């Protein structure tokens, strides 16, 4: 089957079931599903852009994946997140979750396409590595932009430079990850890097959430 048709067939098979579930999802979770769908659509678009870039740079996969794709993917992933931020300034508590959902949706489609394109050579270790490294990396990079915008959005002077700084942070992190996973001797560093980033973030958010709950309880009791 033609690869150009396969990518669209795969997209439809994943996108449509999630799309028809949106009206049935509870309102507080609907944004998450919508942004997973957005991540899927972004991944489809970026795959075409990356294909053009690969041809332009004479199919130099190493150069493109370590220099070009971190820029194209992080910028395009951030666009729907920034749209949400500026359209819904009163939903600051949602920025992190919708940003992570967008990154996860992107990773879902990317991993699925790589799977069907290399179905004869993939393995269980490959699936675990993609799920806990590449997929997590995409979620972290986009989440960093979303979480950072909760602070940047409150300060007008930081709107442009702050947004650019967050994008640069995501691009650099993505580029470092791609360099490590393609290095012969340091591949394992790339595989564990997202996990080492993710765990402290989760611990911080859990501690922060419990602290806020205690503060609210004290206020309500008072």
XYZ file of C-alpha atoms in Angstrom:
222
model
C 0.000 0.000 0.000
C 1.184 3.524 -0.803
C 2.682 5.227 2.283
C 0.830 8.451 1.488
C -2.490 6.586 1.721
C -1.455 4.584 4.768
C -0.809 7.672 6.877
C -4.282 9.049 6.154
C -5.957 5.672 6.714
C -4.221 5.351 10.066
C -5.202 8.891 10.995
C -8.869 8.244 10.231
C -8.866 4.954 12.168
C -7.579 6.682 15.316
C -9.167 10.105 14.934
C -12.770 9.171 14.142
C -13.476 6.912 17.188
C -12.130 9.601 19.508
C -14.053 12.302 17.675
C -17.422 10.599 18.014
C -16.770 10.095 21.736
C -16.428 13.846 22.401
C -20.172 14.553 22.890
C -20.405 11.671 25.386
C -17.413 12.680 27.497
C -18.104 14.585 30.704
C -17.694 18.324 30.298
C -14.665 18.629 32.591
C -12.797 16.017 30.519
C -13.887 17.197 27.084
C -10.998 19.627 26.644
C -8.552 16.766 27.171
C -10.105 14.594 24.458
C -10.312 17.542 22.071
C -6.633 18.296 22.566
C -5.653 14.673 22.083
C -7.482 14.933 18.753
C -5.661 18.194 18.076
C -2.344 16.470 18.751
C -3.261 13.757 16.239
C -4.051 16.368 13.588
C -0.847 18.260 14.349
C 1.178 15.054 13.973
C -0.370 14.419 10.551
C 0.448 17.950 9.415
C 3.990 17.898 10.792
C 4.710 14.534 9.166
C 4.162 16.187 5.790
C 6.349 19.152 6.733
C 9.116 16.874 8.007
C 8.940 14.839 4.806
C 9.515 17.991 2.765
C 12.414 18.992 5.032
C 13.958 15.542 4.694
C 13.906 15.772 0.901
C 15.304 19.317 1.024
C 18.274 18.162 3.115
C 19.056 15.171 0.846
C 17.477 12.592 3.183
C 20.032 13.281 5.906
C 17.950 11.686 8.674
C 20.419 12.391 11.486
C 20.687 16.090 10.672
C 16.959 16.579 10.157
C 15.872 14.730 13.315
C 18.389 16.502 15.550
C 18.159 19.995 14.048
C 14.964 20.502 12.059
C 12.205 18.307 13.495
C 12.559 19.585 17.090
C 11.782 23.053 15.740
C 8.916 22.131 13.420
C 7.261 19.761 15.877
C 7.487 21.929 18.990
C 6.381 25.118 17.237
C 3.385 23.488 15.557
C 2.412 21.564 18.722
C 2.494 24.807 20.688
C 0.171 26.725 18.364
C -3.123 25.110 19.544
C -1.960 25.377 23.151
C -1.256 29.093 22.765
C -4.639 29.533 21.082
C -6.310 27.991 24.136
C -4.256 30.196 26.464
C -5.238 33.430 24.754
C -8.849 32.434 24.060
C -9.494 31.222 27.621
C -7.400 33.365 29.985
C -9.629 32.382 32.922
C -8.800 28.659 32.574
C -5.204 28.812 33.785
C -5.699 25.594 35.752
C -6.301 23.775 32.440
C -3.193 24.906 30.557
C -0.940 22.096 31.758
C -3.446 19.305 31.152
C -4.512 20.382 27.664
C -0.887 20.963 26.651
C 0.142 17.498 27.837
C -2.894 15.999 26.068
C -1.826 17.670 22.816
C 1.667 16.215 23.151
C 0.322 12.762 23.954
C -2.027 12.881 20.955
C 0.931 13.786 18.762
C 2.959 10.894 20.169
C 0.049 8.475 19.763
C -0.127 9.086 16.041
C 3.645 9.169 15.577
C 4.138 5.861 17.398
C 1.246 4.245 15.536
C 2.611 5.272 12.156
C 6.116 4.044 12.977
C 4.561 0.759 14.139
C 2.585 0.073 10.963
C 5.525 1.177 8.789
C 7.928 -1.220 10.517
C 5.596 -3.932 11.764
C 8.023 -6.695 10.827
C 10.891 -5.374 12.920
C 9.266 -3.899 16.036
C 9.266 -5.663 19.398
C 7.950 -5.363 22.940
C 11.100 -3.527 24.133
C 10.627 -1.123 21.218
C 7.038 -0.445 22.290
C 8.073 0.182 25.889
C 10.873 2.477 24.777
C 8.585 4.481 22.496
C 5.867 4.713 25.136
C 8.041 5.715 28.072
C 10.604 7.789 26.204
C 9.510 9.354 22.902
C 5.829 9.640 23.801
C 6.615 11.025 27.239
C 9.102 13.459 25.724
C 6.442 14.909 23.426
C 4.048 15.320 26.339
C 6.678 16.963 28.540
C 7.795 19.436 25.874
C 4.276 20.634 25.143
C 3.335 20.597 28.835
C 6.316 22.830 29.605
C 4.907 25.442 27.243
C 1.423 25.145 28.726
C 2.575 25.273 32.335
C 4.936 28.157 31.649
C 2.087 30.111 30.085
C 0.208 30.058 33.408
C 2.820 32.559 34.594
C 3.628 34.333 31.342
C -0.050 35.050 30.676
C -0.277 37.130 33.863
C 2.497 39.485 32.778
C 1.911 41.368 29.557
C 5.554 42.417 29.209
C 6.527 38.737 29.175
C 3.923 37.676 26.620
C 6.215 37.589 23.582
C 9.690 36.989 25.096
C 8.246 34.517 27.616
C 6.474 32.516 24.923
C 9.594 32.443 22.758
C 11.699 31.326 25.735
C 9.292 28.456 26.468
C 9.397 27.342 22.835
C 13.198 27.437 22.828
C 13.240 25.360 26.016
C 10.982 22.727 24.431
C 13.027 22.700 21.207
C 16.337 22.271 23.046
C 14.963 19.465 25.227
C 13.547 17.708 22.160
C 16.807 18.111 20.266
C 18.869 16.724 23.169
C 16.548 13.729 23.390
C 16.860 13.014 19.660
C 20.649 13.290 19.802
C 20.921 10.835 22.681
C 18.536 8.191 21.302
C 20.478 8.125 18.034
C 23.882 7.953 19.704
C 25.414 4.483 19.725
C 26.932 4.604 23.206
C 24.511 7.004 24.944
C 21.172 5.713 23.688
C 20.060 4.668 27.172
C 20.399 8.290 28.383
C 17.776 9.348 25.862
C 15.449 6.552 26.951
C 15.558 7.489 30.647
C 15.712 11.285 30.239
C 11.933 11.837 29.900
C 11.230 9.631 32.926
C 13.784 11.498 35.022
C 12.044 14.728 34.033
C 8.503 13.432 34.466
C 8.761 11.973 37.980
C 9.898 15.173 39.765
C 7.145 17.106 37.977
C 4.487 14.647 39.140
C 5.803 14.719 42.722
C 5.817 18.527 42.690
C 2.266 18.727 41.342
C 0.991 16.179 43.887
C 2.606 18.044 46.782
C 1.303 21.353 45.464
C -2.200 19.921 45.039
C -2.290 18.560 48.582
C -1.027 21.867 49.937
C -3.787 23.746 48.124
C -6.384 21.287 49.431
C -5.194 21.848 52.995
C -5.313 25.617 52.542
C -8.848 25.437 51.193
C -9.899 23.179 54.074
C -8.423 25.592 56.622
C -10.253 28.502 54.993
C -13.554 26.616 54.910
C -13.186 25.546 58.534
C -12.308 29.088 59.544
